[in-house]
PDB file of C-alpha atoms in Angstrom:
ATOM      1  CA  MET A 203     -36.602 -44.908 -37.424  1.00  0.00           C
ATOM      2  CA  THR A 204     -35.158 -44.279 -40.869  1.00  0.00           C
ATOM      3  CA  ALA A 205     -32.061 -45.932 -42.288  1.00  0.00           C
ATOM      4  CA  SER A 206     -30.193 -42.633 -41.996  1.00  0.00           C
ATOM      5  CA  SER A 207     -31.085 -42.341 -38.300  1.00  0.00           C
ATOM      6  CA  LEU A 208     -29.993 -45.922 -37.661  1.00  0.00           C
ATOM      7  CA  ARG A 209     -26.705 -45.304 -39.441  1.00  0.00           C
ATOM      8  CA  SER A 210     -26.099 -42.113 -37.455  1.00  0.00           C
ATOM      9  CA  SER A 211     -26.879 -43.888 -34.161  1.00  0.00           C
ATOM     10  CA  ARG A 212     -24.561 -46.750 -35.049  1.00  0.00           C
ATOM     11  CA  ASN A 213     -21.748 -44.407 -36.039  1.00  0.00           C
ATOM     12  CA  GLY A 214     -22.233 -42.446 -32.815  1.00  0.00           C
ATOM     13  CA  ALA A 215     -22.095 -45.598 -30.706  1.00  0.00           C
ATOM     14  CA  VAL A 216     -18.927 -46.751 -32.486  1.00  0.00           C
ATOM     15  CA  LEU A 217     -17.325 -43.346 -31.969  1.00  0.00           C
ATOM     16  CA  ILE A 218     -18.118 -43.391 -28.229  1.00  0.00           C
ATOM     17  CA  LEU A 219     -16.688 -46.895 -27.859  1.00  0.00           C
ATOM     18  CA  VAL A 220     -13.509 -45.903 -29.716  1.00  0.00           C
ATOM     19  CA  LEU A 221     -13.058 -42.795 -27.561  1.00  0.00           C
ATOM     20  CA  LEU A 222     -13.579 -44.810 -24.372  1.00  0.00           C
ATOM     21  CA  ALA A 223     -11.058 -47.401 -25.549  1.00  0.00           C
ATOM     22  CA  ILE A 224      -8.497 -44.669 -26.315  1.00  0.00           C
ATOM     23  CA  TRP A 225      -9.176 -43.045 -22.939  1.00  0.00           C
ATOM     24  CA  GLN A 226      -8.704 -46.345 -21.092  1.00  0.00           C
ATOM     25  CA  GLY A 227      -5.544 -47.076 -23.062  1.00  0.00           C
ATOM     26  CA  LEU A 228      -4.083 -43.676 -22.202  1.00  0.00           C
ATOM     27  CA  TYR A 229      -4.905 -44.283 -18.547  1.00  0.00           C
ATOM     28  CA  TRP A 230      -3.031 -47.600 -18.601  1.00  0.00           C
ATOM     29  CA  MET A 231      -0.050 -45.850 -20.196  1.00  0.00           C
ATOM     30  CA  VAL A 232       0.033 -42.740 -17.962  1.00  0.00           C
ATOM     31  CA  GLY A 233      -1.480 -44.008 -14.726  1.00  0.00           C
ATOM     32  CA  ASP A 234      -2.945 -42.006 -11.842  1.00  0.00           C
ATOM     33  CA  VAL A 235      -0.366 -39.236 -12.118  1.00  0.00           C
ATOM     34  CA  ALA A 236      -2.301 -37.331 -14.813  1.00  0.00           C
ATOM     35  CA  LEU A 237      -5.451 -39.279 -15.615  1.00  0.00           C
ATOM     36  CA  ARG A 238      -8.345 -41.253 -14.222  1.00  0.00           C
ATOM     37  CA  SER A 239     -10.011 -44.180 -15.952  1.00  0.00           C
ATOM     38  CA  PRO A 240     -13.493 -43.751 -17.470  1.00  0.00           C
ATOM     39  CA  LEU A 241     -15.085 -45.686 -14.591  1.00  0.00           C
ATOM     40  CA  GLN A 242     -13.213 -43.679 -11.960  1.00  0.00           C
ATOM     41  CA  THR A 243     -14.195 -40.427 -13.675  1.00  0.00           C
ATOM     42  CA  VAL A 244     -17.874 -41.375 -13.725  1.00  0.00           C
ATOM     43  CA  MET A 245     -17.726 -42.242 -10.022  1.00  0.00           C
ATOM     44  CA  VAL A 246     -16.005 -38.957  -9.133  1.00  0.00           C
ATOM     45  CA  THR A 247     -18.489 -37.056 -11.287  1.00  0.00           C
ATOM     46  CA  ALA A 248     -21.393 -38.657  -9.444  1.00  0.00           C
ATOM     47  CA  THR A 249     -19.806 -37.634  -6.129  1.00  0.00           C
ATOM     48  CA  LEU A 250     -19.270 -34.094  -7.392  1.00  0.00           C
ATOM     49  CA  LEU A 251     -22.881 -33.829  -8.542  1.00  0.00           C
ATOM     50  CA  GLY A 252     -23.992 -34.908  -5.084  1.00  0.00           C
ATOM     51  CA  SER A 253     -21.984 -32.152  -3.427  1.00  0.00           C
ATOM     52  CA  ASP A 254     -23.819 -29.016  -2.284  1.00  0.00           C
ATOM     53  CA  MET A 255     -20.874 -26.777  -3.157  1.00  0.00           C
ATOM     54  CA  PHE A 256     -21.030 -27.756  -6.867  1.00  0.00           C
ATOM     55  CA  TRP A 257     -24.468 -26.396  -7.740  1.00  0.00           C
ATOM     56  CA  PRO A 258     -23.899 -22.686  -6.954  1.00  0.00           C
ATOM     57  CA  HIS A 259     -20.849 -22.772  -9.235  1.00  0.00           C
ATOM     58  CA  LEU A 260     -22.862 -24.486 -11.962  1.00  0.00           C
ATOM     59  CA  ALA A 261     -25.638 -21.896 -11.632  1.00  0.00           C
ATOM     60  CA  GLU A 262     -23.091 -19.076 -11.942  1.00  0.00           C
ATOM     61  CA  THR A 263     -21.600 -20.542 -15.114  1.00  0.00           C
ATOM     62  CA  ALA A 264     -25.010 -21.360 -16.591  1.00  0.00           C
ATOM     63  CA  THR A 265     -26.237 -17.804 -16.003  1.00  0.00           C
ATOM     64  CA  ALA A 266     -23.137 -16.167 -17.482  1.00  0.00           C
ATOM     65  CA  PHE A 267     -23.076 -18.534 -20.453  1.00  0.00           C
ATOM     66  CA  GLY A 268     -26.806 -18.206 -21.138  1.00  0.00           C
ATOM     67  CA  VAL A 269     -26.700 -14.403 -21.213  1.00  0.00           C
ATOM     68  CA  ALA A 270     -23.478 -14.362 -23.265  1.00  0.00           C
ATOM     69  CA  LEU A 271     -24.942 -16.835 -25.778  1.00  0.00           C
ATOM     70  CA  ALA A 272     -28.145 -14.808 -26.138  1.00  0.00           C
ATOM     71  CA  LEU A 273     -26.120 -11.635 -26.750  1.00  0.00           C
ATOM     72  CA  SER A 274     -23.816 -13.422 -29.201  1.00  0.00           C
ATOM     73  CA  VAL A 275     -26.684 -14.831 -31.242  1.00  0.00           C
ATOM     74  CA  ALA A 276     -28.828 -11.677 -31.215  1.00  0.00           C
ATOM     75  CA  GLY A 277     -25.901  -9.352 -31.908  1.00  0.00           C
ATOM     76  CA  GLY A 278     -24.327 -11.637 -34.501  1.00  0.00           C
ATOM     77  CA  LEU A 279     -27.586 -12.064 -36.412  1.00  0.00           C
ATOM     78  CA  ALA A 280     -28.293  -8.333 -36.336  1.00  0.00           C
ATOM     79  CA  ILE A 281     -24.813  -7.426 -37.559  1.00  0.00           C
ATOM     80  CA  GLY A 282     -24.874 -10.190 -40.150  1.00  0.00           C
ATOM     81  CA  PHE A 283     -28.189  -9.180 -41.673  1.00  0.00           C
ATOM     82  CA  ILE A 284     -27.340  -5.475 -41.711  1.00  0.00           C
ATOM     83  CA  LEU A 285     -23.995  -6.038 -43.429  1.00  0.00           C
ATOM     84  CA  GLY A 286     -25.337  -8.813 -45.645  1.00  0.00           C
ATOM     85  CA  ILE A 287     -28.092  -6.607 -47.039  1.00  0.00           C
ATOM     86  CA  ASN A 288     -26.062  -3.399 -47.332  1.00  0.00           C
ATOM     87  CA  ARG A 289     -23.187  -3.959 -49.753  1.00  0.00           C
ATOM     88  CA  PHE A 290     -21.411  -0.680 -48.912  1.00  0.00           C
ATOM     89  CA  ALA A 291     -21.556  -1.308 -45.144  1.00  0.00           C
ATOM     90  CA  ASN A 292     -20.346  -4.850 -45.736  1.00  0.00           C
ATOM     91  CA  ASP A 293     -17.323  -3.682 -47.750  1.00  0.00           C
ATOM     92  CA  VAL A 294     -16.396  -1.273 -44.963  1.00  0.00           C
ATOM     93  CA  PHE A 295     -17.025  -3.331 -41.825  1.00  0.00           C
ATOM     94  CA  GLU A 296     -16.500  -6.989 -42.768  1.00  0.00           C
ATOM     95  CA  PRO A 297     -12.687  -6.617 -42.952  1.00  0.00           C
ATOM     96  CA  MET A 298     -12.841  -5.101 -39.465  1.00  0.00           C
ATOM     97  CA  LEU A 299     -14.790  -8.127 -38.204  1.00  0.00           C
ATOM     98  CA  VAL A 300     -12.303 -10.530 -39.770  1.00  0.00           C
ATOM     99  CA  THR A 301      -9.414  -8.635 -38.212  1.00  0.00           C
ATOM    100  CA  ALA A 302     -11.102  -8.571 -34.801  1.00  0.00           C
ATOM    101  CA  TYR A 303     -11.795 -12.317 -35.088  1.00  0.00           C
ATOM    102  CA  SER A 304      -8.064 -13.001 -35.559  1.00  0.00           C
ATOM    103  CA  ILE A 305      -7.075 -11.115 -32.396  1.00  0.00           C
ATOM    104  CA  PRO A 306      -6.393 -13.424 -29.396  1.00  0.00           C
ATOM    105  CA  LYS A 307      -9.304 -12.535 -27.142  1.00  0.00           C
ATOM    106  CA  ILE A 308      -7.328 -13.198 -23.964  1.00  0.00           C
ATOM    107  CA  THR A 309      -5.365  -9.994 -24.631  1.00  0.00           C
ATOM    108  CA  LEU A 310      -8.613  -8.032 -24.239  1.00  0.00           C
ATOM    109  CA  TYR A 311      -9.515  -9.510 -20.865  1.00  0.00           C
ATOM    110  CA  PRO A 312      -7.634  -6.919 -18.744  1.00  0.00           C
ATOM    111  CA  ILE A 313      -9.562  -4.188 -20.543  1.00  0.00           C
ATOM    112  CA  LEU A 314     -12.845  -5.966 -19.861  1.00  0.00           C
ATOM    113  CA  LEU A 315     -11.929  -6.290 -16.185  1.00  0.00           C
ATOM    114  CA  LEU A 316     -11.320  -2.567 -15.979  1.00  0.00           C
ATOM    115  CA  MET A 317     -14.634  -1.899 -17.713  1.00  0.00           C
ATOM    116  CA  PHE A 318     -16.861  -4.430 -15.937  1.00  0.00           C
ATOM    117  CA  GLY A 319     -15.012  -5.374 -12.744  1.00  0.00           C
ATOM    118  CA  LEU A 320     -14.618  -8.855 -11.256  1.00  0.00           C
ATOM    119  CA  GLY A 321     -18.305  -9.783 -11.290  1.00  0.00           C
ATOM    120  CA  ILE A 322     -20.415 -11.780 -13.695  1.00  0.00           C
ATOM    121  CA  SER A 323     -20.544  -8.906 -16.190  1.00  0.00           C
ATOM    122  CA  ALA A 324     -16.916  -9.417 -17.227  1.00  0.00           C
ATOM    123  CA  LYS A 325     -17.525 -13.136 -17.844  1.00  0.00           C
ATOM    124  CA  ILE A 326     -20.588 -12.357 -19.947  1.00  0.00           C
ATOM    125  CA  ALA A 327     -18.660  -9.779 -21.975  1.00  0.00           C
ATOM    126  CA  PHE A 328     -15.730 -12.159 -22.500  1.00  0.00           C
ATOM    127  CA  GLY A 329     -18.027 -14.948 -23.632  1.00  0.00           C
ATOM    128  CA  THR A 330     -19.900 -12.588 -25.952  1.00  0.00           C
ATOM    129  CA  ILE A 331     -16.832 -11.284 -27.767  1.00  0.00           C
ATOM    130  CA  HIS A 332     -15.836 -14.891 -28.489  1.00  0.00           C
ATOM    131  CA  GLY A 333     -19.170 -15.877 -30.021  1.00  0.00           C
ATOM    132  CA  ILE A 334     -20.638 -12.809 -31.707  1.00  0.00           C
ATOM    133  CA  ILE A 335     -18.145 -12.462 -34.575  1.00  0.00           C
ATOM    134  CA  PRO A 336     -18.419 -16.014 -36.026  1.00  0.00           C
ATOM    135  CA  VAL A 337     -22.222 -15.778 -35.898  1.00  0.00           C
ATOM    136  CA  ALA A 338     -22.038 -12.443 -37.723  1.00  0.00           C
ATOM    137  CA  LEU A 339     -19.606 -13.699 -40.380  1.00  0.00           C
ATOM    138  CA  PHE A 340     -21.622 -16.836 -41.131  1.00  0.00           C
ATOM    139  CA  THR A 341     -24.821 -14.776 -41.288  1.00  0.00           C
ATOM    140  CA  ILE A 342     -23.231 -12.349 -43.766  1.00  0.00           C
ATOM    141  CA  SER A 343     -22.208 -15.271 -45.974  1.00  0.00           C
ATOM    142  CA  ALA A 344     -25.659 -16.857 -45.687  1.00  0.00           C
ATOM    143  CA  VAL A 345     -27.471 -13.647 -46.666  1.00  0.00           C
ATOM    144  CA  ARG A 346     -25.143 -13.157 -49.631  1.00  0.00           C
ATOM    145  CA  ASN A 347     -25.917 -16.654 -50.913  1.00  0.00           C
ATOM    146  CA  ILE A 348     -29.690 -16.169 -50.868  1.00  0.00           C
ATOM    147  CA  ARG A 349     -31.148 -16.392 -54.368  1.00  0.00           C
ATOM    148  CA  PRO A 350     -31.861 -12.876 -55.696  1.00  0.00           C
ATOM    149  CA  VAL A 351     -35.303 -13.960 -56.889  1.00  0.00           C
ATOM    150  CA  LEU A 352     -36.418 -14.364 -53.277  1.00  0.00           C
ATOM    151  CA  VAL A 353     -35.369 -10.826 -52.409  1.00  0.00           C
ATOM    152  CA  LYS A 354     -37.030  -9.458 -55.529  1.00  0.00           C
ATOM    153  CA  SER A 355     -40.223 -11.334 -54.691  1.00  0.00           C
ATOM    154  CA  GLY A 356     -40.256  -9.806 -51.207  1.00  0.00           C
ATOM    155  CA  ARG A 357     -39.848  -6.336 -52.648  1.00  0.00           C
ATOM    156  CA  VAL A 358     -42.636  -6.931 -55.152  1.00  0.00           C
ATOM    157  CA  MET A 359     -44.878  -7.969 -52.276  1.00  0.00           C
ATOM    158  CA  GLY A 360     -44.102  -4.660 -50.583  1.00  0.00           C
ATOM    159  CA  LEU A 361     -42.469  -6.182 -47.495  1.00  0.00           C
ATOM    160  CA  GLY A 362     -40.804  -3.801 -45.058  1.00  0.00           C
ATOM    161  CA  PRO A 363     -37.268  -4.342 -43.705  1.00  0.00           C
ATOM    162  CA  PHE A 364     -38.437  -6.322 -40.654  1.00  0.00           C
ATOM    163  CA  GLU A 365     -40.828  -8.508 -42.676  1.00  0.00           C
ATOM    164  CA  MET A 366     -38.160  -9.019 -45.333  1.00  0.00           C
ATOM    165  CA  VAL A 367     -35.778 -10.374 -42.713  1.00  0.00           C
ATOM    166  CA  THR A 368     -38.254 -12.532 -40.794  1.00  0.00           C
ATOM    167  CA  ARG A 369     -40.294 -13.891 -43.732  1.00  0.00           C
ATOM    168  CA  VAL A 370     -37.730 -14.137 -46.528  1.00  0.00           C
ATOM    169  CA  LEU A 371     -34.082 -13.770 -45.525  1.00  0.00           C
ATOM    170  CA  LEU A 372     -34.043 -15.661 -42.229  1.00  0.00           C
ATOM    171  CA  PRO A 373     -35.838 -18.833 -43.442  1.00  0.00           C
ATOM    172  CA  ALA A 374     -33.712 -18.947 -46.603  1.00  0.00           C
ATOM    173  CA  ALA A 375     -30.427 -18.387 -44.774  1.00  0.00           C
ATOM    174  CA  MET A 376     -31.120 -20.426 -41.624  1.00  0.00           C
ATOM    175  CA  PRO A 377     -29.403 -23.700 -42.675  1.00  0.00           C
ATOM    176  CA  GLU A 378     -26.083 -21.903 -43.242  1.00  0.00           C
ATOM    177  CA  ILE A 379     -26.580 -19.691 -40.200  1.00  0.00           C
ATOM    178  CA  PHE A 380     -26.776 -22.820 -38.044  1.00  0.00           C
ATOM    179  CA  ALA A 381     -23.138 -23.574 -38.832  1.00  0.00           C
ATOM    180  CA  GLY A 382     -22.230 -20.195 -37.346  1.00  0.00           C
ATOM    181  CA  LEU A 383     -24.481 -20.831 -34.355  1.00  0.00           C
ATOM    182  CA  ARG A 384     -22.677 -24.095 -33.608  1.00  0.00           C
ATOM    183  CA  ILE A 385     -19.282 -22.397 -33.717  1.00  0.00           C
ATOM    184  CA  GLY A 386     -20.575 -19.406 -31.776  1.00  0.00           C
ATOM    185  CA  PHE A 387     -22.005 -21.728 -29.127  1.00  0.00           C
ATOM    186  CA  SER A 388     -18.673 -23.471 -28.598  1.00  0.00           C
ATOM    187  CA  LEU A 389     -16.616 -20.278 -28.566  1.00  0.00           C
ATOM    188  CA  THR A 390     -19.026 -18.528 -26.195  1.00  0.00           C
ATOM    189  CA  LEU A 391     -18.736 -21.446 -23.779  1.00  0.00           C
ATOM    190  CA  ILE A 392     -14.942 -21.350 -24.015  1.00  0.00           C
ATOM    191  CA  GLY A 393     -14.890 -17.592 -23.465  1.00  0.00           C
ATOM    192  CA  THR A 394     -17.152 -17.814 -20.428  1.00  0.00           C
ATOM    193  CA  LEU A 395     -15.022 -20.545 -18.848  1.00  0.00           C
ATOM    194  CA  LEU A 396     -11.811 -18.635 -19.568  1.00  0.00           C
ATOM    195  CA  GLY A 397     -13.304 -15.579 -17.911  1.00  0.00           C
ATOM    196  CA  GLU A 398     -14.014 -17.641 -14.815  1.00  0.00           C
ATOM    197  CA  MET A 399     -10.571 -19.203 -14.794  1.00  0.00           C
ATOM    198  CA  PHE A 400      -8.567 -15.976 -14.770  1.00  0.00           C
ATOM    199  CA  ALA A 401     -10.501 -13.572 -12.552  1.00  0.00           C
ATOM    200  CA  SER A 402     -13.421 -15.075 -10.690  1.00  0.00           C
ATOM    201  CA  GLN A 403     -14.293 -16.649  -7.371  1.00  0.00           C
ATOM    202  CA  ARG A 404     -17.281 -18.618  -8.654  1.00  0.00           C
ATOM    203  CA  GLY A 405     -18.168 -20.862 -11.557  1.00  0.00           C
ATOM    204  CA  LEU A 406     -16.948 -24.075 -13.156  1.00  0.00           C
ATOM    205  CA  GLY A 407     -13.940 -22.294 -14.638  1.00  0.00           C
ATOM    206  CA  PHE A 408     -12.913 -21.192 -11.165  1.00  0.00           C
ATOM    207  CA  LEU A 409     -13.314 -24.745  -9.855  1.00  0.00           C
ATOM    208  CA  LEU A 410     -11.227 -26.059 -12.737  1.00  0.00           C
ATOM    209  CA  MET A 411      -8.424 -23.548 -12.207  1.00  0.00           C
ATOM    210  CA  ASN A 412      -8.475 -24.194  -8.476  1.00  0.00           C
ATOM    211  CA  ALA A 413      -8.240 -27.948  -9.097  1.00  0.00           C
ATOM    212  CA  ILE A 414      -5.309 -27.394 -11.463  1.00  0.00           C
ATOM    213  CA  GLY A 415      -3.517 -25.345  -8.804  1.00  0.00           C
ATOM    214  CA  LEU A 416      -4.063 -28.094  -6.218  1.00  0.00           C
ATOM    215  CA  HIS A 417      -3.254 -30.866  -8.751  1.00  0.00           C
ATOM    216  CA  ASN A 418      -6.628 -32.439  -7.964  1.00  0.00           C
ATOM    217  CA  ILE A 419      -6.876 -34.872 -10.877  1.00  0.00           C
ATOM    218  CA  ASP A 420     -10.262 -36.180  -9.732  1.00  0.00           C
ATOM    219  CA  VAL A 421     -11.981 -32.788  -9.972  1.00  0.00           C
ATOM    220  CA  ILE A 422     -10.152 -31.886 -13.201  1.00  0.00           C
ATOM    221  CA  MET A 423     -11.330 -35.079 -14.885  1.00  0.00           C
ATOM    222  CA  ALA A 424     -14.881 -34.782 -13.537  1.00  0.00           C
ATOM    223  CA  LEU A 425     -15.314 -31.173 -14.697  1.00  0.00           C
ATOM    224  CA  THR A 426     -13.743 -31.896 -18.073  1.00  0.00           C
ATOM    225  CA  PHE A 427     -16.065 -34.874 -18.466  1.00  0.00           C
ATOM    226  CA  LEU A 428     -19.167 -32.830 -17.611  1.00  0.00           C
ATOM    227  CA  LEU A 429     -18.226 -29.973 -19.926  1.00  0.00           C
ATOM    228  CA  THR A 430     -17.451 -32.393 -22.765  1.00  0.00           C
ATOM    229  CA  LEU A 431     -20.804 -34.122 -22.336  1.00  0.00           C
ATOM    230  CA  PHE A 432     -22.652 -30.802 -22.361  1.00  0.00           C
ATOM    231  CA  ALA A 433     -20.813 -29.410 -25.385  1.00  0.00           C
ATOM    232  CA  GLY A 434     -21.158 -32.687 -27.294  1.00  0.00           C
ATOM    233  CA  ALA A 435     -24.889 -33.012 -26.578  1.00  0.00           C
ATOM    234  CA  ALA A 436     -25.523 -29.392 -27.600  1.00  0.00           C
ATOM    235  CA  SER A 437     -23.515 -29.821 -30.800  1.00  0.00           C
ATOM    236  CA  ILE A 438     -25.435 -32.984 -31.711  1.00  0.00           C
ATOM    237  CA  LEU A 439     -28.751 -31.214 -31.082  1.00  0.00           C
ATOM    238  CA  LEU A 440     -27.784 -28.229 -33.251  1.00  0.00           C
ATOM    239  CA  LEU A 441     -26.515 -30.551 -35.985  1.00  0.00           C
ATOM    240  CA  HIS A 442     -29.807 -32.468 -35.891  1.00  0.00           C
ATOM    241  CA  LEU A 443     -31.806 -29.244 -36.172  1.00  0.00           C
ATOM    242  CA  ASN A 444     -29.593 -28.125 -39.048  1.00  0.00           C
ATOM    243  CA  ARG A 445     -30.239 -31.356 -40.933  1.00  0.00           C
ATOM    244  CA  ARG A 446     -33.961 -31.003 -40.329  1.00  0.00           C
ATOM    245  CA  LEU A 447     -33.873 -27.519 -41.835  1.00  0.00           C
ATOM    246  CA  GLN A 448     -31.899 -28.686 -44.853  1.00  0.00           C
ATOM    247  CA  SER A 449     -34.060 -31.748 -45.507  1.00  0.00           C
ATOM    248  CA  PRO A 450     -36.981 -31.293 -47.909  1.00  0.00           C
ATOM    249  CA  ALA A 451     -40.391 -30.862 -46.306  1.00  0.00           C
TER     250      ALA A 451
END
């Protein structure tokens, strides 16, 4: 293990300990009215994971999130490369993307419900519209920042559009694209959960909203803990991959 890896592991351990200490301190201040202690939350989480009713909801959320993430990444990369390569199309459509990104997505949810109904399709669409735009915007920026000599070299080699993207543009732009993927991942997860919270009968978002309505602090804390662990682990993995791409071979 390198010195950098040891330093990162140490910093991560310190951060976890600090967060746990803050969590425990808040619990002592607030009490059982609104919080559970870290130990209590872990115990409730273990009980929830052992419940048969939990896994169908998890499968529903995982399916909706997985499809929405795939659509966000594929669509965002496609839009980003098309607009990044074509200056005229970029000048026309990038301001539209920026404007759409600033719109509160929750205002579009009634329209999505009318279009897709109350099933999983609406949750997938809501998750996708959260994640696709940041991936596209970061990809546009990454393609713009590619050194012109690389593009010229690809043209001299007679590469077609698909080969130019896969063999030249994508490898050169990937480190910066990963920043957009991390943001797109988080926003897609948020969008999927919001879709389940407002108009769904299945999924972790539905369980969370139901627990809020019943003031079930145990379930609220357990679900929040699980979602935080998942999002944190995924973010760390993407950050690690990004550093590997940016490090010299």
